[in-house]
Tab-separated table of C-alpha atoms and ligand atoms in Angstrom:
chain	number	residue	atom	x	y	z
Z	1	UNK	CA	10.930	-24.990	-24.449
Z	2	UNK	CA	8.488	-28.301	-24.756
Z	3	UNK	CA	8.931	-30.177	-27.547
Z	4	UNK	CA	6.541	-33.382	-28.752
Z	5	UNK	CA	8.271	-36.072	-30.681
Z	6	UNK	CA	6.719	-38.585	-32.397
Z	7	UNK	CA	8.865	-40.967	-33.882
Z	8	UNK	CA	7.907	-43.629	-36.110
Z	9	UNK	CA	4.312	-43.955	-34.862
Z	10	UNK	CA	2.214	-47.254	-36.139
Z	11	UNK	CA	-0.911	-47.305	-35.612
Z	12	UNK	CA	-4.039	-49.918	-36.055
Z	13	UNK	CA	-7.724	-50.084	-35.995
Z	14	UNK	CA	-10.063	-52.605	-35.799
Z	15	UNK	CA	-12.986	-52.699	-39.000
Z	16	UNK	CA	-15.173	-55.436	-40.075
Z	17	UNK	CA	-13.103	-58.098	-38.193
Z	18	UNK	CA	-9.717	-57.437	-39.637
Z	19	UNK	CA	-6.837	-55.450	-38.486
Z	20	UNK	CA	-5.918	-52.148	-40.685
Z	21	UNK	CA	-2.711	-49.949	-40.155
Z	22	UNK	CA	-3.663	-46.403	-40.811
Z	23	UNK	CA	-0.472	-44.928	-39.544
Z	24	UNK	CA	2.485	-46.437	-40.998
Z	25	UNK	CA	5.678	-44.512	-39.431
Z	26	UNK	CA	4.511	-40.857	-38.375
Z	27	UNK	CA	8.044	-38.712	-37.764
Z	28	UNK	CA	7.284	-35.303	-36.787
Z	29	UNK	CA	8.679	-32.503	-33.942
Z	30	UNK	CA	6.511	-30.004	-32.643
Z	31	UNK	CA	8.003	-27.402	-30.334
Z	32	UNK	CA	5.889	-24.587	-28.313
Z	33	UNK	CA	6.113	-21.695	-30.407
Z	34	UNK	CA	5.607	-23.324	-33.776
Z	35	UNK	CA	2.790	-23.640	-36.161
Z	36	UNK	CA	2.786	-26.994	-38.170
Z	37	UNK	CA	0.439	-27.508	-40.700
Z	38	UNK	CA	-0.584	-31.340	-41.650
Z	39	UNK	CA	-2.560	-31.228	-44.786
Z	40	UNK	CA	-4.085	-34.290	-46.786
Z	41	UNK	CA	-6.359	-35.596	-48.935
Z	42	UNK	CA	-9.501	-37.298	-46.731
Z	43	UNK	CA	-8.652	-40.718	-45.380
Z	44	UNK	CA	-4.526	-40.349	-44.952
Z	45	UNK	CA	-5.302	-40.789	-41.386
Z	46	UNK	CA	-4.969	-37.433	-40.301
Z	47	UNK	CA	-7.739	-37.671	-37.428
Z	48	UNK	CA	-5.973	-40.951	-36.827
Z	49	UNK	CA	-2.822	-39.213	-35.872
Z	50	UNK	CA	-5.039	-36.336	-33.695
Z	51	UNK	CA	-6.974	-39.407	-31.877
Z	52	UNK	CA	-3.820	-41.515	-31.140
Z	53	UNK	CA	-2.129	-38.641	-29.241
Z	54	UNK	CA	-5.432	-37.764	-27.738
Z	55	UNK	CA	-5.801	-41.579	-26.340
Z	56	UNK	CA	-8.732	-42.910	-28.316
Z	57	UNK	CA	-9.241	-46.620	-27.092
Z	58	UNK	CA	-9.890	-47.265	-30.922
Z	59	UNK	CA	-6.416	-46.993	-31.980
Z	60	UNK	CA	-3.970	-49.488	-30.764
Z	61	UNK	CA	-0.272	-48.056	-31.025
Z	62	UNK	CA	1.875	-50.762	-32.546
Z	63	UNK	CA	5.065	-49.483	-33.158
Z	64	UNK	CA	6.969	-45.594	-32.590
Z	65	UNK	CA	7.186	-43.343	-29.959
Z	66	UNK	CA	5.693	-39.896	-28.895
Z	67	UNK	CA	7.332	-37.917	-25.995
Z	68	UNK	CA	6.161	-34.238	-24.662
Z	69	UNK	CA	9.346	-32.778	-22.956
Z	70	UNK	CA	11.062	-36.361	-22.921
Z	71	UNK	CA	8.292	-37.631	-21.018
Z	72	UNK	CA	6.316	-41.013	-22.648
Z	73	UNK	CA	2.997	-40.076	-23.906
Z	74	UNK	CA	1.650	-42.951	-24.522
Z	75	UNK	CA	1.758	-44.199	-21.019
Z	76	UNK	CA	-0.234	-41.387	-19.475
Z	77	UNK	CA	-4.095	-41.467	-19.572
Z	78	UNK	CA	-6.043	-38.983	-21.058
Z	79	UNK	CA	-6.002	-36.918	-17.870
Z	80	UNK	CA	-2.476	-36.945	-17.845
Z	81	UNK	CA	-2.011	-35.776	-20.913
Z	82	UNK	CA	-3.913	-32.550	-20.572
Z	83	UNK	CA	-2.016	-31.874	-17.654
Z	84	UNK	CA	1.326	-32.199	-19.347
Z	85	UNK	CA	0.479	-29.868	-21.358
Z	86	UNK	CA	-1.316	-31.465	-24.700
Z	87	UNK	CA	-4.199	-29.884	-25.904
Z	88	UNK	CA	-6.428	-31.859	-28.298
Z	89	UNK	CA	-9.528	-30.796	-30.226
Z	90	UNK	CA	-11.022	-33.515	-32.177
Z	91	UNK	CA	-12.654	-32.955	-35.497
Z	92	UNK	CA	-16.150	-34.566	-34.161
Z	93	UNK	CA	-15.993	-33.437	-30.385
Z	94	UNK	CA	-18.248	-35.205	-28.059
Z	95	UNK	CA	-21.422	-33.831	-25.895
Z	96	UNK	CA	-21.310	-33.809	-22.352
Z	97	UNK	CA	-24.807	-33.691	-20.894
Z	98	UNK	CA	-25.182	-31.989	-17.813
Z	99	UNK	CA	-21.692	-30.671	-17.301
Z	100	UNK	CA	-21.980	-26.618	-18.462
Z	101	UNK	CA	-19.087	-24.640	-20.806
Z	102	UNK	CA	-18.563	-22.553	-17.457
Z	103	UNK	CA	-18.163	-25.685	-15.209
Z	104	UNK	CA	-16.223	-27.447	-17.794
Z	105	UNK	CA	-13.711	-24.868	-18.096
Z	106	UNK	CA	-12.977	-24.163	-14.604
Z	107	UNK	CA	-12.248	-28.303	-13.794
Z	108	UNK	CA	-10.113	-28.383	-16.689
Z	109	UNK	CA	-8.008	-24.894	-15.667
Z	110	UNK	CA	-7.872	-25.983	-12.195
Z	111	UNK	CA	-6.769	-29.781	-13.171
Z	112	UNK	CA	-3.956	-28.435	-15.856
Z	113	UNK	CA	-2.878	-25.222	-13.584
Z	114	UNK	CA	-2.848	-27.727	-10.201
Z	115	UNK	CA	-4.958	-25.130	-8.518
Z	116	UNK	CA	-8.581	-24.031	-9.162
Z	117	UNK	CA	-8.306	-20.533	-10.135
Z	118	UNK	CA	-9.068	-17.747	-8.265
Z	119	UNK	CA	-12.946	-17.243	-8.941
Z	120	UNK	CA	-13.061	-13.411	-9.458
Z	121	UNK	CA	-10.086	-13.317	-12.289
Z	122	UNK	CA	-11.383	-16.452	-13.223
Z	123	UNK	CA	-14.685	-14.993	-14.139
Z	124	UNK	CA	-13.200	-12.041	-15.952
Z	125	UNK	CA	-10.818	-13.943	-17.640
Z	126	UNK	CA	-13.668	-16.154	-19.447
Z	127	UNK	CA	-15.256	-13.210	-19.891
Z	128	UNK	CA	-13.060	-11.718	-21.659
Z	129	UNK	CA	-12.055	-14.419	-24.205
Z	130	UNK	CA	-15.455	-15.150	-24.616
Z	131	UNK	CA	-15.924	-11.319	-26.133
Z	132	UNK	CA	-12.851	-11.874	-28.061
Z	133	UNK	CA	-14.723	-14.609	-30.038
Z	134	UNK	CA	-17.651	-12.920	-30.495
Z	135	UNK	CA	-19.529	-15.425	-28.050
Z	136	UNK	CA	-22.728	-14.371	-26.068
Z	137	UNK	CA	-21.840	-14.653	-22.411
Z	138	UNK	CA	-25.477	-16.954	-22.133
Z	139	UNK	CA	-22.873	-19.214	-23.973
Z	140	UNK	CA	-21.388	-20.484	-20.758
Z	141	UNK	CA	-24.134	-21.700	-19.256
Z	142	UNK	CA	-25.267	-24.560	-22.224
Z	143	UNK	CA	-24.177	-27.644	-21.743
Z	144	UNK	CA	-20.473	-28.648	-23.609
Z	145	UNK	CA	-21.114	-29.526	-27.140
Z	146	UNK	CA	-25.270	-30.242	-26.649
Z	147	UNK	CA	-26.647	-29.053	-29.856
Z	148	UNK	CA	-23.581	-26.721	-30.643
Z	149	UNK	CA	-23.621	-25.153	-34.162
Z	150	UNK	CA	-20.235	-26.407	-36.270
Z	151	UNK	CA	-19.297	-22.981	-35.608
Z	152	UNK	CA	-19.871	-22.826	-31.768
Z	153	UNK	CA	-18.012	-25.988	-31.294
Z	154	UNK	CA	-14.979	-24.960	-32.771
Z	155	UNK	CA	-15.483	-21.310	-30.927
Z	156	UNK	CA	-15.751	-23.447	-27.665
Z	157	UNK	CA	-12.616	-25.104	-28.949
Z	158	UNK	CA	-10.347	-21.853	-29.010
Z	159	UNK	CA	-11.918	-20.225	-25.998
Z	160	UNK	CA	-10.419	-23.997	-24.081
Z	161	UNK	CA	-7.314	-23.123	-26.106
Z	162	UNK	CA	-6.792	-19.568	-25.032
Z	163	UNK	CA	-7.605	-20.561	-21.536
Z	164	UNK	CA	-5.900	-23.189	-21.023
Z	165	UNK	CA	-2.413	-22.829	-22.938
Z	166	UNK	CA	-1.638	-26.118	-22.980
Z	167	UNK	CA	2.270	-26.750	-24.049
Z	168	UNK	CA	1.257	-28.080	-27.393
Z	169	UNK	CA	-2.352	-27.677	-29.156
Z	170	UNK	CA	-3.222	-30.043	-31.756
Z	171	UNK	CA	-6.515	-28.945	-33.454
Z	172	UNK	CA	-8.078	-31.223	-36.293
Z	173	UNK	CA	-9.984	-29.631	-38.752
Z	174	UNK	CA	-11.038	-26.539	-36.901
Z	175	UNK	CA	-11.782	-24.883	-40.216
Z	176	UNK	CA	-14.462	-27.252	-41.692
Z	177	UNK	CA	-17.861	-26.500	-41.522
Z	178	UNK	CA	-17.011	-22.248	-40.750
Z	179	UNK	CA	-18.448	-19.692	-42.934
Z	180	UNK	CA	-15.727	-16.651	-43.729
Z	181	UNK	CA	-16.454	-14.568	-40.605
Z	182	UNK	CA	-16.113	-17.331	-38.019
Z	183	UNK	CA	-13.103	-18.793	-39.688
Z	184	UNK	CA	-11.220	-15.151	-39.485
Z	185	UNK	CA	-12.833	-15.237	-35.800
Z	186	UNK	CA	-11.350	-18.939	-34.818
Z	187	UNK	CA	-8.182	-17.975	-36.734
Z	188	UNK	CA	-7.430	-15.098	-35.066
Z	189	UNK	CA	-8.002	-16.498	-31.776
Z	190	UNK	CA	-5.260	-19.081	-32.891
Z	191	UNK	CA	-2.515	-16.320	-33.652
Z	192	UNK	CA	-3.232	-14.747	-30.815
Z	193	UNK	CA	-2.642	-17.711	-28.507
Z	194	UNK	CA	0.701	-18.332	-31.010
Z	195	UNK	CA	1.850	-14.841	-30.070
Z	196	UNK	CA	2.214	-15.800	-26.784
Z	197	UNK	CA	5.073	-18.033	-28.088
Z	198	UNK	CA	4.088	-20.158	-25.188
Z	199	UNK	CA	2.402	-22.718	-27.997
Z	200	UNK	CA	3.277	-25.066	-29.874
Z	201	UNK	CA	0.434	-25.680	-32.372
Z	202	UNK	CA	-0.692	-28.621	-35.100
Z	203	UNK	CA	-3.050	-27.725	-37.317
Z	204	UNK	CA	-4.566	-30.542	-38.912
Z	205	UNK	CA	-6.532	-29.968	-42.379
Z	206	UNK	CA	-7.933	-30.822	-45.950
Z	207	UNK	CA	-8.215	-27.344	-47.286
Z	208	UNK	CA	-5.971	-24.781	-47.596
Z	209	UNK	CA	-7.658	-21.413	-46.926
Z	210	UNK	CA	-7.617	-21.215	-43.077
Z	211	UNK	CA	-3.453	-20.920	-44.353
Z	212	UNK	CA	-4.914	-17.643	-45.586
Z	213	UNK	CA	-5.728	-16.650	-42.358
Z	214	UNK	CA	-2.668	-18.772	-39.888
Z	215	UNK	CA	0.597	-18.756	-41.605
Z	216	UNK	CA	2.075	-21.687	-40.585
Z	217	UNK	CA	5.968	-22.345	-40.234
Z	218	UNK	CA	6.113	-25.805	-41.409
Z	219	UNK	CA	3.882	-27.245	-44.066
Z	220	UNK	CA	3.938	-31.157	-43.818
Z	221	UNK	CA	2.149	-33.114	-46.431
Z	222	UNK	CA	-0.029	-36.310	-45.056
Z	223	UNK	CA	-0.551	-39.213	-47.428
Z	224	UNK	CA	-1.344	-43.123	-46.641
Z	225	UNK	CA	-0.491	-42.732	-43.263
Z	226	UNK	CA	2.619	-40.919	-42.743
Z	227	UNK	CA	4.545	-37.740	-43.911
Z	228	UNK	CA	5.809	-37.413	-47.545
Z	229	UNK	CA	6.994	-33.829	-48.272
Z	230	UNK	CA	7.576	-31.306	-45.721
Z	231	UNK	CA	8.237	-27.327	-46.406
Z	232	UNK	CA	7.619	-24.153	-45.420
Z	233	UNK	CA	4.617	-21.952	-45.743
Z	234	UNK	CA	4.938	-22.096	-49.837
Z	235	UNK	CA	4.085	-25.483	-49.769
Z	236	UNK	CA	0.569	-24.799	-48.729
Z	237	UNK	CA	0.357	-21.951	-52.103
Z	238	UNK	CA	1.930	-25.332	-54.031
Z	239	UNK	CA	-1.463	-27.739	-52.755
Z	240	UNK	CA	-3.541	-24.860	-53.090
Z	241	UNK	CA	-2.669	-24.896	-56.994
Z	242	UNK	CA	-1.912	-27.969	-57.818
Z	243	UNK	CA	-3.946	-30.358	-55.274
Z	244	UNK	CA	-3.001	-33.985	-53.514
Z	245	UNK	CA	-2.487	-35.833	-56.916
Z	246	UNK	CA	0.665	-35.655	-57.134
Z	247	UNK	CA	0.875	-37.130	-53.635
Z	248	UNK	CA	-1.657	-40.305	-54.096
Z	249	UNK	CA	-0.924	-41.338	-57.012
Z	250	UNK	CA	-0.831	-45.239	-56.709
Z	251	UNK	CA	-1.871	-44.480	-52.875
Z	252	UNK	CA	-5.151	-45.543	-51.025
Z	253	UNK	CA	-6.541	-42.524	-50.017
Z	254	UNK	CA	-10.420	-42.168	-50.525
I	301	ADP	N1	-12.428	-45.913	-35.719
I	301	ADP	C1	-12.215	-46.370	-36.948
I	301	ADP	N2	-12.721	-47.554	-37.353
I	301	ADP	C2	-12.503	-48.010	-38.595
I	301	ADP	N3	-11.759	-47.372	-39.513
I	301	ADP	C3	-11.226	-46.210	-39.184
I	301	ADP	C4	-11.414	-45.628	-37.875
I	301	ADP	N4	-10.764	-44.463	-37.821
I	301	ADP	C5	-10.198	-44.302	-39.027
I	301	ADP	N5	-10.464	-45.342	-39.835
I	301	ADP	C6	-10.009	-45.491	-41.228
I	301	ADP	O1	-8.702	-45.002	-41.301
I	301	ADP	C7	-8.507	-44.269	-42.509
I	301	ADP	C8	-8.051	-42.868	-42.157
I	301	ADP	O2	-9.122	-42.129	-41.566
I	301	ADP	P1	-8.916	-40.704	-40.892
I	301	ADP	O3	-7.820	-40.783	-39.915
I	301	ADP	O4	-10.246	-40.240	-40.411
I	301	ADP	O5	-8.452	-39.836	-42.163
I	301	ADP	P2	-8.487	-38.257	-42.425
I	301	ADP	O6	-8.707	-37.571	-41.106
I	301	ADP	O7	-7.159	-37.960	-43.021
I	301	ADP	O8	-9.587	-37.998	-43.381
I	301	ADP	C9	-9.819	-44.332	-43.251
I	301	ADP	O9	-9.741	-45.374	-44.174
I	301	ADP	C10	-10.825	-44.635	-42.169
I	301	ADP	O10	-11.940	-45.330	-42.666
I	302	MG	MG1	-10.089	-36.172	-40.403
């Protein structure tokens, strides 16, 4: 089983001249099969954490460790990392101009997998997930994140996800921005790549109700730039209630 560790993670950014830390001693353990929520209130840092895994040039690591199966994370370049097995999908994903969903897909399955897939499964196999999200198959043939809908880019997100199944799948905010039917459509493509048991899955997010939809195992609560509370699945009804206040009071979050 692959496990990511990230131990006492420090992180800085640069703004208006002056150094900031943002992430001030992240401790977490992700391992495939597991659902991990991180929930805060807007500005903990929580894309931080998703864009320091994912490589972001922005964010210099100045302290802590992260490891996928033992294996040092931060020395591996953004290529590497998706071929070890870490799947990131960032809360403001980027266009690509001139490089289609379809094309996109199939370098990224044959760079992870070491092999470029077989074209007729391959075909079929996109396909078929596509249906699963209620995607029209003209879908594959735009160009990756040009003029997508908030609700087509995080679509495009879980069809990578499903095809792909990376090791572990860190997705940042993949509920904002979704009305009710593609939320239950994006969730349920989550579970059903978590059924597998194959992934090991961190769900980053400010509100509570795509819980309604993924019931996570662990429920870790995000505030100034690390973890202060961690539970199970109840402590997602306990934010829902009662909110981050309890959590900021005194703290710099926006
Ligand atoms: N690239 C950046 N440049 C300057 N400040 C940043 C950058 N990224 C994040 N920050 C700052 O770090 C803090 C945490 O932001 P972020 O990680 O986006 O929080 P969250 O995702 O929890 O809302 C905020 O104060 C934000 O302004
Ligand atoms: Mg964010």
């Amino acid at each position: 089983m692959a496990t990511l560790e990230i131990r006492d993670l420090h992180v800085t950014v640069e703004a208006d001249n002056a150094t900031k830390e943002i992430l001030k001693g992240v401790d977490l353990t992700v391992k495939q099969g597991e659902t991990h929520a991180i929930m805060g209130p807007n500005g903990s840092g929580k894309s931080t954490l998703a864009y320091s895994l994912a490589g972001h040039p922005k964010y210099t690591i100045t302290g802590g460790t992260v490891l996928l199966d033992g294996e040092d994370v931060l020395e591996m370049s953004v290529d590497e990392r998706a071929r070890a097995g870490l799947f990131l999908a960032m809360q403001y994903p980027v266009e690509v101009p001139g490089v289609s969903v379809s094309n996109f897909l199939r370098t990224s399955a044959t760079a992870i997998r070491g092999e470029a897939p077989k074209l007729r499964t391959w075909v079929k196999e996109v396909k078929e997930a596509m249906e699963r999200l209620n995607m029209d198959t003209s879908f594959a043939e735009r160009n990756v994140n040009e003029g997508f809908s908030g609700g087509e880019k995080k679509r495009h997100e879980i069809l990578q996800l499903e095809l792909l199944r990376p090791k572990v799948a860190i997705l940042d905010e993949t509920d904002s921005g979704l009305d009710v039917d593609a939320l239950r459509i994006v969730s349920e493509g989550v579970n059903r790549v978590r059924e597998t048991g194959e992934v090991g899955t961190l769900l980053i997010t400010h509100y509570t109700r795509i819980l309604r939809y993924i019931k996570p195992d662990f429920v870790h609560v995000f505030s100034a730039g690390r973890i202060v509370e961690s539970g199970g699945a109840e402590l997602a009804d306990k934010l829902e209630n009662e909110g981050y206040e309890a959590y900021t009071k005194g703290g710099v979050s926006a």
